[in-house]
Amino acid sequence: MLVSVENLSKKYSRKSDYAIMDITLHGDAGEIVGILGHNGAGKSTTIKCITGMHPYESGTVTICGHDLAKEPLLAKKCFGYVSDEFALFEKMTGMEFVNFMADIYQVSAQERESRIEEFQKLFALGDSIYNPISSYSHGMKQKISLMGALIHHPKVFILDEPMIGLDPHTASAVKDFFRKHSDEGNLVLFSSHNLDTVEKVCDRVYIIDQGRILEEIHMKEFKEKGMDLEVYFLTVTQRVART
Amino acid sequence: MKNFLTLFRFEIKELLAINRGKRRFDFLGTLVSLAISFLILFILGIFAYAILESYIEVRFDKVYDTLGRTHEFLNLIYTVLIIALAFLSLLRMRRVLSDFPGKELFLRLPVKSSTVFLAKLSALLLANYLVAFPVILTANLVVYLVFKPPFVFWLLTALVLVLLPLVAFILAALLLIPFLCIIRLISRSYLAVFLTLCGALTGAFILYAKLLSLIQQMFTLGSIRFLFNENFVNFMQKLTRITFPANFLANLALGQRVGLSLLFVLLVVLLGAYAVYLITHTLYRIALYKNKEVFVVHRKKKKISVRSPFLALIRKEFVLVYREPRYAFSFLAMALCMPIMVYSCFTLFRTLIENTLGLNVDFALSLFITLIFCILTNTFCATNISREGIAGMKNKLFPLSPKKILISKVVFCFTVSLLSLLMSVILLVIMTDVNLFDALFLLLFGALFCLSHILIATRMDLNNARLDSDSVTVENTENHTMAKTTLTGLIFAFLIGTLSVALLIFATGGSALLTIGAYVGPAIITLIYLSVALFYYLFRLENSFYEMVG
């Protein structure tokens, strides 16, 4: 099990309600796992707790066998993360940023050179990688975020709303990359409210609403039954809203 | 016309800062600001009165020329005011043309670009009038009190009040294209931006030091009168002859060749206004429809270099500060200019103390001044965490201990401070009588003091930082961390400085114990400050790092 989350609960200060409650989810090698929910359902909070960006009240998060609370540095070495907000150092050039991330994760010169070359082709960045990030468009920033998160070839690749702002070509290339990365024995875990992306890409999907996991869907079986994810998602979330 | 009035009203609100996140007009704040401004103006008025009163007494070729001297005085003030207003207008115009809040919104509104442009220019002109009115009125009041011109002087002053801000505005607009070209040229290189900032800071400080020196000479000589001699008047005459169009405005105010002066100034205004319209209107249309940032520094391809995580963090700190002009100015330029500031202040105050008290307290004085400038430079460190904004949350993802991440920020700031301190001490040793022994103490105390101050500033910022996208600028730090750290540092600097100065003053009687005390006392306070800083910095450090929210 590359990612294991057990009974994770998080409450924001100044708020009486829990943002997420008793979240339990797993991700294994070779899988693409999606967390699906509408805006404010608790997807980003879950992802931020898993990555250690937000402290949590109770529960355990284990990444590559390392408890995030007890061995945070070992756990953090195992994953790469792309956030929904552009957490980028805008005064750096794209190349400097990727190189900086490689330094932080202690990637060798040879490895980083070959990976940068590979990603430059994958994301069609060209020479604009040498320009300051502040001059980049939304999509370009997303591409650089992806490169920075992947430069150390993480076993676990975590993303929060990764497809926002990407052009159709890059979005397709990213989806292909997800599959390639998981086929190499890694895990891709991402949150999204885009039903289409989740349906096409994921092996397993967790539906989240009001801070709780409502359903776990195995996409292969789901598709074999001829079910429609959109109809199912709306039915499940509306049922919860009514209760 | 309706559109113009709506936009103009919006611009006025922006100008008066009513729209900037405040629901209601801050009446009390505005009242306090106005009171402070008028107090400053009042003090400057008294100072100007003393200068003019002495200046008109100067005899040139043994003849009094009161009108000539008053003209030179008024001319100089108008010149300085025109330059200042033109510079302010240039900066504001650049903002209007390159990037202003709501630019995207204006593009979508069914309003002509020329209407938006006209509303913005009108607001800029109004801002010029708001600044110019009190200054001109004060200067002319001083002239009225000293020179006692006839009543028509006030009628002519009204003309100057209308024309001077307009002239400054037109001058700014005419200089806009060369100014933008220079900015674009400088912006191509981070080094050029940095050097320009250093130059501006040094220039401003030299000007300030000259003013202080003037005040010091005034104290020494007992009256400002002795500063004005025939050479000085000669220089003033030559200067005011070329300060066009301020000399015409001074003529106008003093009723000299009124018709000719008025005609000339009006001609300049009309021709200038037409040229301005043509230039800025075209520029504005281009700027409004330009989607991307106007100035982008393109970096050359560089070979990939591998660094340790700690070195990479330090380099990141440097790059983020060096490439942001506001940060480079607040920290790096200040640090680079600190030696000149320390040296200027030291020589100035040493002369003052020697002349007034007849004492030699070089070590204590140099220590006092160095510590004060250390605080001013390192106050920037109170943004060590918050200045990264939302990107600062990335630090929490790194597989590095919080101590390592935070200490990289401290090490970067301390390295800059130490280099600046070292240069200051070297300059003092070379240029003044500060001996090597004192210099070593100065370096040691200064370094420990800087370290303490940086530790406190960093930790205070960590405790209060909100890493949301709104807090990416130094100005937006709502927690007043900078003010709090500066105050803490100043308290300790004053304690150390005054103790050392006092002990050395008492030691002039020959007491060796007091002389030793002047070194040991500051050392003890510095060590106490360092201990407090270390305890404060390390207390629940990791918890605070992980509790930091975005």
Coordinates of C-alpha atoms in Angstrom, one line a residue, chain B:
Chain B
M1 CA -19.5 63.1 -20.1
K2 CA -21.5 60.9 -17.6
N3 CA -19.0 58.1 -18.1
F4 CA -16.1 60.5 -17.5
L5 CA -17.7 61.8 -14.3
T6 CA -18.3 58.2 -13.0
L7 CA -14.7 57.2 -13.8
F8 CA -13.3 60.4 -12.4
R9 CA -15.3 59.9 -9.1
F10 CA -13.9 56.4 -8.9
E11 CA -10.3 57.7 -9.5
I12 CA -10.8 60.3 -6.7
K13 CA -11.9 57.6 -4.3
E14 CA -8.8 55.6 -5.3
L15 CA -6.7 58.6 -4.7
L16 CA -8.1 59.2 -1.3
A17 CA -7.8 55.5 -0.6
I18 CA -11.5 55.1 0.2
N19 CA -11.8 52.0 -1.9
R20 CA -8.8 50.1 -0.6
G21 CA -10.5 47.5 1.5
K22 CA -12.1 50.0 3.8
R23 CA -15.9 50.2 4.0
R24 CA -16.0 53.7 5.3
F25 CA -13.8 56.7 4.9
D26 CA -11.2 56.7 7.7
F27 CA -11.9 60.1 9.1
L28 CA -9.7 59.9 12.1
G29 CA -6.8 58.5 10.1
T30 CA -7.1 61.2 7.5
L31 CA -7.3 63.8 10.2
V32 CA -4.1 62.5 11.9
S33 CA -2.3 62.4 8.5
L34 CA -3.4 65.9 7.7
A35 CA -2.3 67.2 11.1
I36 CA 1.1 65.5 10.8
S37 CA 1.5 66.9 7.2
F38 CA 0.7 70.4 8.4
L39 CA 3.0 70.1 11.4
I40 CA 5.9 69.2 9.0
L41 CA 5.0 72.0 6.7
F42 CA 4.8 74.4 9.7
I43 CA 8.3 73.4 10.8
L44 CA 9.7 73.6 7.3
G45 CA 8.0 77.0 7.0
I46 CA 9.8 78.3 10.1
F47 CA 13.1 76.9 8.8
A48 CA 12.5 78.6 5.4
Y49 CA 11.6 81.8 7.2
A50 CA 15.0 81.7 9.1
I51 CA 16.8 81.0 5.8
L52 CA 15.1 83.8 3.8
E53 CA 15.5 86.3 6.6
S54 CA 19.3 85.7 6.6
Y55 CA 19.6 85.3 2.9
I56 CA 18.1 88.7 2.0
E57 CA 20.7 90.3 4.4
V58 CA 23.5 89.1 2.1
R59 CA 25.3 92.0 0.4
F60 CA 26.6 91.4 -3.1
D61 CA 29.3 93.9 -4.2
K62 CA 28.4 95.7 -0.9
V63 CA 24.8 96.3 -2.2
Y64 CA 21.6 94.8 -0.7
D65 CA 19.3 93.2 -3.3
T66 CA 16.3 92.1 -1.4
L67 CA 14.1 91.5 -4.4
G68 CA 16.9 89.5 -6.2
R69 CA 17.5 87.3 -3.2
T70 CA 13.7 86.7 -2.7
H71 CA 13.4 85.8 -6.3
E72 CA 16.2 83.3 -6.0
F73 CA 14.6 81.8 -2.9
L74 CA 11.2 81.5 -4.5
N75 CA 12.7 80.2 -7.8
L76 CA 14.6 77.5 -5.9
I77 CA 11.5 76.3 -4.1
Y78 CA 9.4 76.3 -7.3
T79 CA 12.1 74.3 -9.1
V80 CA 12.3 71.7 -6.4
L81 CA 8.5 71.5 -6.3
I82 CA 8.2 71.1 -10.1
I83 CA 10.9 68.4 -10.1
A84 CA 9.2 66.5 -7.2
L85 CA 5.8 66.8 -8.8
A86 CA 7.0 65.8 -12.2
F87 CA 8.7 62.7 -10.7
L88 CA 5.6 61.7 -8.8
S89 CA 3.5 62.2 -11.9
L90 CA 5.9 60.1 -14.0
L91 CA 5.6 57.2 -11.6
R92 CA 1.8 57.5 -11.5
M93 CA 1.6 57.8 -15.3
R94 CA 3.8 54.7 -15.7
R95 CA 1.4 52.8 -13.4
V96 CA -1.6 54.0 -15.4
L97 CA 0.1 52.9 -18.6
S98 CA 1.5 49.6 -17.5
D99 CA -0.5 48.0 -14.8
F100 CA -3.3 49.3 -12.7
P101 CA -6.1 47.7 -10.6
G102 CA -9.1 46.8 -12.7
K103 CA -7.4 47.0 -16.0
E104 CA -9.1 43.8 -17.2
L105 CA -12.4 45.3 -16.1
F106 CA -11.9 48.5 -18.0
L107 CA -11.4 46.5 -21.2
R108 CA -14.8 44.9 -20.8
L109 CA -16.7 48.1 -20.0
P110 CA -18.5 49.9 -22.8
V111 CA -16.3 53.0 -22.3
K112 CA -13.9 54.6 -24.8
S113 CA -10.2 54.2 -23.9
S114 CA -9.9 57.9 -24.3
T115 CA -12.5 58.5 -21.5
V116 CA -10.7 56.1 -19.1
F117 CA -7.4 57.8 -20.0
L118 CA -8.9 61.3 -19.5
A119 CA -10.4 60.4 -16.1
K120 CA -7.1 58.9 -14.9
L121 CA -5.1 61.9 -16.1
S122 CA -7.5 64.3 -14.5
A123 CA -7.1 62.5 -11.2
L124 CA -3.3 62.6 -11.5
L125 CA -3.5 66.3 -12.1
L126 CA -5.7 66.8 -9.1
A127 CA -3.2 64.9 -7.0
N128 CA -0.5 67.3 -8.2
Y129 CA -2.7 70.2 -7.1
L130 CA -3.3 68.6 -3.7
V131 CA 0.4 68.3 -3.1
A132 CA 1.4 71.7 -4.6
F133 CA -1.2 74.0 -2.9
P134 CA 0.0 73.8 0.7
V135 CA 3.7 74.0 -0.4
I136 CA 3.3 77.0 -2.6
L137 CA 1.1 78.7 0.0
T138 CA 3.7 78.1 2.7
A139 CA 6.6 79.4 0.6
N140 CA 4.7 82.4 -0.5
L141 CA 3.5 83.2 3.0
V142 CA 7.2 83.1 4.1
V143 CA 8.0 85.5 1.3
Y144 CA 5.1 87.8 2.3
L145 CA 6.2 87.9 5.9
V146 CA 9.9 88.6 5.1
F147 CA 9.7 90.6 1.9
K148 CA 6.3 92.3 2.6
P149 CA 5.2 92.7 -1.1
P150 CA 2.0 94.6 -2.0
F151 CA -1.4 92.8 -1.8
V152 CA -1.4 92.0 -5.6
F153 CA 1.2 89.4 -4.6
W154 CA -1.6 87.1 -3.4
L155 CA -3.5 87.6 -6.7
L156 CA -0.4 86.6 -8.6
T157 CA 0.1 83.7 -6.2
A158 CA -3.3 82.4 -7.3
L159 CA -2.0 82.3 -10.9
V160 CA 1.1 80.4 -9.7
L161 CA -1.2 78.0 -7.8
V162 CA -3.0 77.2 -11.0
L163 CA 0.0 77.1 -13.4
L164 CA 2.8 75.3 -11.4
P165 CA 1.1 71.9 -10.9
L166 CA 0.0 72.0 -14.6
V167 CA 3.6 72.8 -15.7
A168 CA 4.9 69.9 -13.6
F169 CA 2.3 67.6 -15.0
I170 CA 3.1 68.5 -18.6
L171 CA 6.8 68.1 -18.0
A172 CA 6.2 64.6 -16.6
A173 CA 4.1 63.7 -19.7
L174 CA 6.8 65.0 -22.1
L175 CA 9.4 63.0 -20.2
L176 CA 7.2 59.9 -20.2
I177 CA 8.5 58.2 -23.3
P178 CA 12.2 58.7 -22.4
F179 CA 11.4 57.6 -18.9
L180 CA 9.7 54.4 -20.1
C181 CA 12.6 53.7 -22.4
I182 CA 15.0 54.0 -19.6
I183 CA 12.9 51.8 -17.3
R184 CA 12.6 49.2 -20.1
L185 CA 16.4 49.3 -20.6
I186 CA 17.1 49.0 -16.9
S187 CA 14.5 46.2 -16.5
R188 CA 16.4 44.0 -18.9
S189 CA 19.0 43.3 -16.3
Y190 CA 18.4 42.6 -12.6
L191 CA 21.8 44.0 -11.9
A192 CA 21.0 47.3 -13.6
V193 CA 17.7 47.5 -11.5
F194 CA 19.7 46.8 -8.4
L195 CA 22.4 49.4 -9.1
T196 CA 19.8 52.0 -10.0
L197 CA 18.1 51.4 -6.6
C198 CA 21.5 51.6 -4.8
G199 CA 22.3 54.8 -6.7
A200 CA 18.9 56.4 -5.8
L201 CA 19.2 55.4 -2.2
T202 CA 22.8 56.7 -1.9
G203 CA 21.8 59.9 -3.6
A204 CA 18.8 60.4 -1.3
F205 CA 21.0 59.7 1.7
I206 CA 23.8 62.1 0.6
L207 CA 21.1 64.8 0.1
Y208 CA 19.8 64.0 3.6
A209 CA 23.3 64.1 5.1
K210 CA 24.0 67.5 3.4
L211 CA 20.9 68.8 5.1
L212 CA 22.0 67.4 8.4
S213 CA 25.4 68.9 7.9
L214 CA 23.8 72.3 7.2
I215 CA 21.9 72.0 10.5
Q216 CA 25.0 71.0 12.3
Q217 CA 26.9 74.0 10.8
M218 CA 24.0 76.2 11.9
F219 CA 24.4 74.9 15.4
T220 CA 28.2 75.4 15.3
L221 CA 28.1 78.9 13.9
G222 CA 25.2 80.0 16.0
S223 CA 23.3 81.4 12.9
I224 CA 22.6 80.4 9.4
R225 CA 23.7 83.8 8.2
F226 CA 27.3 82.9 8.2
L227 CA 26.7 80.2 5.6
F228 CA 25.6 82.8 3.0
N229 CA 28.4 84.6 1.4
E230 CA 29.1 86.2 -2.0
N231 CA 30.2 82.8 -3.5
F232 CA 27.0 81.2 -2.4
V233 CA 24.9 84.0 -3.9
N234 CA 26.9 83.8 -7.1
F235 CA 26.1 80.1 -7.3
M236 CA 22.4 80.7 -6.6
Q237 CA 22.2 83.4 -9.3
K238 CA 23.8 81.1 -11.9
L239 CA 21.5 78.2 -10.9
T240 CA 18.2 80.2 -10.9
R241 CA 19.0 81.7 -14.3
I242 CA 18.7 78.2 -15.9
T243 CA 15.8 76.8 -13.9
F244 CA 13.2 77.3 -16.5
P245 CA 10.2 77.7 -16.2
A246 CA 10.4 78.1 -12.4
N247 CA 12.1 81.5 -12.9
F248 CA 9.1 82.7 -14.9
L249 CA 6.7 81.6 -12.2
A250 CA 8.9 83.4 -9.6
N251 CA 8.8 86.5 -11.8
L252 CA 5.0 86.2 -12.0
A253 CA 4.6 85.8 -8.2
L254 CA 6.9 88.8 -7.5
G255 CA 5.2 91.0 -10.1
Q256 CA 8.3 91.1 -12.3
R257 CA 7.7 91.3 -16.1
V258 CA 4.2 89.8 -15.4
G259 CA 2.8 90.0 -19.0
L260 CA 5.9 88.4 -20.6
S261 CA 6.2 85.7 -18.0
L262 CA 2.5 84.8 -18.1
L263 CA 2.5 84.7 -21.9
F264 CA 5.5 82.4 -21.8
V265 CA 4.2 80.1 -19.2
L266 CA 0.8 79.9 -21.0
L267 CA 2.4 79.1 -24.3
V268 CA 4.4 76.3 -22.7
V269 CA 1.3 74.9 -21.1
L270 CA -0.8 75.0 -24.3
L271 CA 1.9 73.6 -26.6
G272 CA 2.9 71.0 -23.9
A273 CA -0.7 70.0 -23.3
Y274 CA -1.2 69.2 -27.0
A275 CA 2.0 67.3 -27.2
V276 CA 1.1 65.4 -24.1
Y277 CA -2.4 64.5 -25.4
L278 CA -0.8 63.0 -28.6
I279 CA 1.9 61.1 -26.8
T280 CA 0.1 59.6 -23.8
H281 CA -3.2 59.0 -25.7
T282 CA -1.4 56.8 -28.2
L283 CA 0.6 55.1 -25.4
Y284 CA -2.5 54.5 -23.4
R285 CA -4.3 52.7 -26.2
I286 CA -1.4 50.4 -26.7
A287 CA -1.0 49.7 -22.9
L288 CA -4.7 49.1 -22.3
Y289 CA -4.9 46.4 -25.0
K290 CA -1.6 44.8 -24.0
N291 CA -2.4 41.6 -22.1
K292 CA 1.0 40.6 -20.9
E293 CA 3.3 42.2 -18.5
V294 CA 5.1 45.0 -20.2
F295 CA 8.6 44.3 -19.1
V296 CA 9.9 40.8 -18.9
V297 CA 13.5 39.9 -18.2
H298 CA 14.5 37.1 -20.5
R299 CA 17.2 34.8 -19.0
K300 CA 19.9 33.1 -20.9
K301 CA 20.3 29.4 -21.0
K302 CA 22.6 28.3 -18.3
K303 CA 24.2 25.0 -17.5
I304 CA 22.4 23.0 -14.8
S305 CA 24.3 23.1 -11.5
V306 CA 23.7 20.8 -8.7
R307 CA 23.5 22.1 -5.1
S308 CA 22.9 20.7 -1.7
P309 CA 19.3 21.3 -0.4
F310 CA 20.6 23.9 2.1
L311 CA 22.5 25.9 -0.5
A312 CA 19.5 25.7 -2.9
L313 CA 17.3 27.2 -0.1
I314 CA 19.8 30.0 0.5
R315 CA 20.1 30.7 -3.3
K316 CA 16.3 30.7 -3.5
E317 CA 16.2 33.4 -0.8
F318 CA 18.7 35.5 -2.6
V319 CA 17.0 35.2 -6.0
L320 CA 13.6 36.1 -4.6
V321 CA 14.9 39.2 -2.9
Y322 CA 17.3 40.3 -5.6
R323 CA 14.8 40.1 -8.4
E324 CA 12.0 41.9 -6.7
P325 CA 12.9 45.6 -6.8
R326 CA 10.9 46.5 -3.7
Y327 CA 12.7 43.7 -1.7
A328 CA 16.1 44.5 -3.3
F329 CA 15.6 48.1 -2.3
S330 CA 14.5 47.4 1.3
F331 CA 17.2 44.9 2.1
L332 CA 20.1 44.5 -0.4
A333 CA 20.4 48.2 -1.4
M334 CA 20.0 49.2 2.2
A335 CA 22.8 46.8 3.3
L336 CA 25.0 48.0 0.5
C337 CA 24.5 51.6 1.3
M338 CA 24.8 51.1 5.1
P339 CA 28.6 51.8 5.2
I340 CA 28.1 55.2 3.7
M341 CA 25.2 56.0 6.0
V342 CA 27.1 54.8 9.1
Y343 CA 30.2 56.8 8.1
S344 CA 28.2 60.0 7.3
C345 CA 26.2 59.9 10.5
F346 CA 29.3 59.1 12.5
T347 CA 31.4 62.0 11.2
L348 CA 28.4 64.3 11.6
F349 CA 27.6 63.5 15.2
R350 CA 31.2 63.2 16.2
T351 CA 31.8 66.8 15.0
L352 CA 28.7 67.9 16.8
I353 CA 29.7 66.2 20.1
E354 CA 33.3 67.4 19.9
N355 CA 32.2 71.0 19.1
T356 CA 29.4 71.2 21.6
L357 CA 30.6 69.0 24.5
G358 CA 34.3 68.8 23.7
L359 CA 34.2 65.0 24.2
N360 CA 35.6 62.0 22.4
V361 CA 33.2 59.1 22.6
D362 CA 34.1 57.5 19.2
F363 CA 33.6 53.9 20.1
A364 CA 30.3 54.4 21.8
L365 CA 29.0 56.7 19.1
S366 CA 30.1 54.3 16.3
L367 CA 28.5 51.4 18.1
F368 CA 25.3 53.3 18.6
I369 CA 25.0 54.4 15.0
T370 CA 26.0 51.0 13.6
L371 CA 23.3 49.2 15.7
I372 CA 20.6 51.7 14.6
F373 CA 21.5 51.1 10.9
C374 CA 21.6 47.3 11.6
I375 CA 18.0 47.5 12.7
L376 CA 16.9 49.6 9.8
T377 CA 18.5 47.1 7.4
N378 CA 17.4 43.9 9.1
T379 CA 13.8 45.0 9.7
F380 CA 13.1 43.5 6.3
C381 CA 13.7 40.1 7.9
A382 CA 10.3 40.5 9.5
T383 CA 8.9 39.4 6.1
N384 CA 11.1 36.3 5.9
I385 CA 8.1 34.0 6.0
S386 CA 5.2 36.1 4.8
R387 CA 6.8 37.6 1.7
E388 CA 6.7 34.3 -0.2
G389 CA 2.9 34.4 0.0
I390 CA 1.1 31.2 -1.0
A391 CA 4.4 29.8 -2.4
G392 CA 5.7 29.7 1.1
M393 CA 3.4 26.7 1.7
K394 CA 5.7 24.8 -0.5
N395 CA 8.3 24.8 2.3
K396 CA 6.0 22.5 4.2
L397 CA 6.2 19.9 1.4
F398 CA 9.9 19.7 1.3
P399 CA 11.6 16.6 2.8
L400 CA 13.7 18.9 5.0
S401 CA 13.4 19.7 8.7
P402 CA 11.7 23.0 9.6
K403 CA 14.8 24.0 11.4
K404 CA 16.9 23.7 8.2
I405 CA 14.3 25.6 6.1
L406 CA 14.0 28.4 8.6
I407 CA 17.7 28.6 9.4
S408 CA 18.5 29.0 5.6
K409 CA 16.5 32.3 5.8
V410 CA 18.4 33.4 8.9
V411 CA 21.7 32.5 7.3
F412 CA 20.9 34.4 4.1
C413 CA 20.0 37.6 6.1
F414 CA 22.9 37.2 8.5
T415 CA 25.4 36.8 5.6
V416 CA 24.2 40.0 4.0
S417 CA 24.2 41.9 7.3
L418 CA 27.6 40.6 8.2
L419 CA 29.1 41.8 4.9
S420 CA 27.4 45.1 5.3
L421 CA 28.7 45.4 8.8
L422 CA 32.2 44.4 7.8
M423 CA 32.3 47.1 5.1
S424 CA 31.0 49.7 7.5
V425 CA 33.7 48.9 10.1
I426 CA 36.4 48.9 7.4
L427 CA 35.2 52.3 6.2
L428 CA 35.2 53.6 9.7
V429 CA 38.8 52.3 10.4
I430 CA 40.1 53.7 7.1
M431 CA 38.3 57.1 7.1
T432 CA 38.1 58.0 10.8
D433 CA 40.1 57.6 14.0
V434 CA 38.3 54.4 15.1
N435 CA 41.2 52.0 16.1
L436 CA 41.5 48.3 15.3
F437 CA 40.6 47.2 18.8
D438 CA 37.4 49.2 18.8
A439 CA 36.6 48.0 15.3
L440 CA 36.8 44.4 16.3
F441 CA 34.5 45.0 19.2
L442 CA 32.2 46.9 16.9
L443 CA 32.1 44.0 14.4
L444 CA 31.5 41.4 17.2
F445 CA 28.7 43.4 18.9
G446 CA 27.2 44.3 15.6
A447 CA 27.2 40.7 14.3
L448 CA 25.6 39.3 17.5
F449 CA 23.1 42.1 17.5
C450 CA 22.1 41.5 13.9
L451 CA 21.8 37.8 14.5
S452 CA 19.5 38.4 17.5
H453 CA 17.4 40.9 15.5
I454 CA 17.1 38.5 12.5
L455 CA 16.1 35.6 14.8
I456 CA 13.4 37.7 16.5
A457 CA 12.1 39.1 13.2
T458 CA 11.9 35.7 11.5
R459 CA 10.1 34.0 14.4
M460 CA 7.7 36.9 14.9
D461 CA 6.8 36.6 11.2
L462 CA 6.4 32.9 11.5
N463 CA 4.0 33.3 14.4
N464 CA 1.8 35.8 12.5
A465 CA 2.3 34.9 8.8
R466 CA -0.8 34.2 6.7
L467 CA 0.4 32.7 3.5
D468 CA -2.5 33.5 1.3
S469 CA -2.2 35.1 -2.1
D470 CA -3.0 38.5 -0.6
S471 CA 0.0 38.6 1.7
V472 CA 2.7 38.4 -1.0
T473 CA 3.9 42.0 -0.5
V474 CA 5.7 43.6 2.3
E475 CA 3.1 46.3 2.5
N476 CA 0.3 43.8 3.1
T477 CA 1.7 42.4 6.3
E478 CA -1.3 43.1 8.4
N479 CA 0.3 41.8 11.6
H480 CA 2.6 44.8 12.1
T481 CA 5.5 42.4 12.5
M482 CA 7.9 44.9 11.0
A483 CA 6.9 47.7 13.4
K484 CA 7.1 45.3 16.4
T485 CA 10.5 44.0 15.5
T486 CA 11.9 47.5 14.8
L487 CA 10.6 48.7 18.2
T488 CA 12.2 45.7 20.0
G489 CA 15.5 46.3 18.2
L490 CA 15.5 50.0 18.8
I491 CA 14.9 49.5 22.6
F492 CA 18.0 47.3 22.8
A493 CA 20.0 49.5 20.5
F494 CA 19.2 52.6 22.7
L495 CA 20.0 50.6 25.8
I496 CA 23.4 49.6 24.5
G497 CA 24.2 52.9 22.8
T498 CA 23.2 55.2 25.6
L499 CA 24.9 53.0 28.2
S500 CA 28.2 53.0 26.2
V501 CA 28.0 56.8 25.5
A502 CA 27.2 57.6 29.1
L503 CA 30.0 55.4 30.5
L504 CA 32.6 56.9 28.1
I505 CA 31.5 60.4 29.0
F506 CA 31.9 59.7 32.7
A507 CA 35.2 57.9 32.0
T508 CA 36.7 61.2 30.6
G509 CA 37.7 61.9 34.2
G510 CA 40.3 59.1 33.8
S511 CA 38.4 56.2 35.4
A512 CA 39.7 52.9 33.8
L513 CA 36.8 51.0 35.3
L514 CA 34.2 53.1 33.5
T515 CA 36.2 52.8 30.3
I516 CA 36.1 49.0 30.6
G517 CA 32.5 49.2 31.5
A518 CA 31.8 51.0 28.2
Y519 CA 32.8 47.8 26.5
V520 CA 31.6 45.2 29.0
G521 CA 28.1 46.8 29.6
P522 CA 27.1 46.7 25.9
A523 CA 28.6 43.2 25.7
I524 CA 26.3 42.0 28.5
I525 CA 23.2 43.6 27.0
T526 CA 24.0 42.2 23.6
L527 CA 24.4 38.7 25.1
I528 CA 21.1 39.1 27.0
Y529 CA 19.4 40.2 23.7
L530 CA 20.9 37.1 21.9
S531 CA 19.7 34.8 24.7
V532 CA 16.2 36.2 24.6
A533 CA 16.2 36.0 20.7
L534 CA 17.5 32.4 20.7
F535 CA 14.9 31.3 23.3
Y536 CA 12.1 33.1 21.5
Y537 CA 13.2 31.6 18.1
L538 CA 13.6 28.0 19.2
F539 CA 10.5 27.8 21.5
R540 CA 8.0 25.4 19.8
L541 CA 9.6 26.1 16.5
E542 CA 8.6 23.0 14.6
N543 CA 5.0 23.2 15.9
S544 CA 4.7 26.8 14.7
F545 CA 6.1 25.8 11.3
Y546 CA 3.6 23.0 10.8
E547 CA 0.7 25.2 12.2
M548 CA 1.4 27.9 9.7
V549 CA -1.6 28.1 7.4
G550 CA -2.3 29.2 3.8

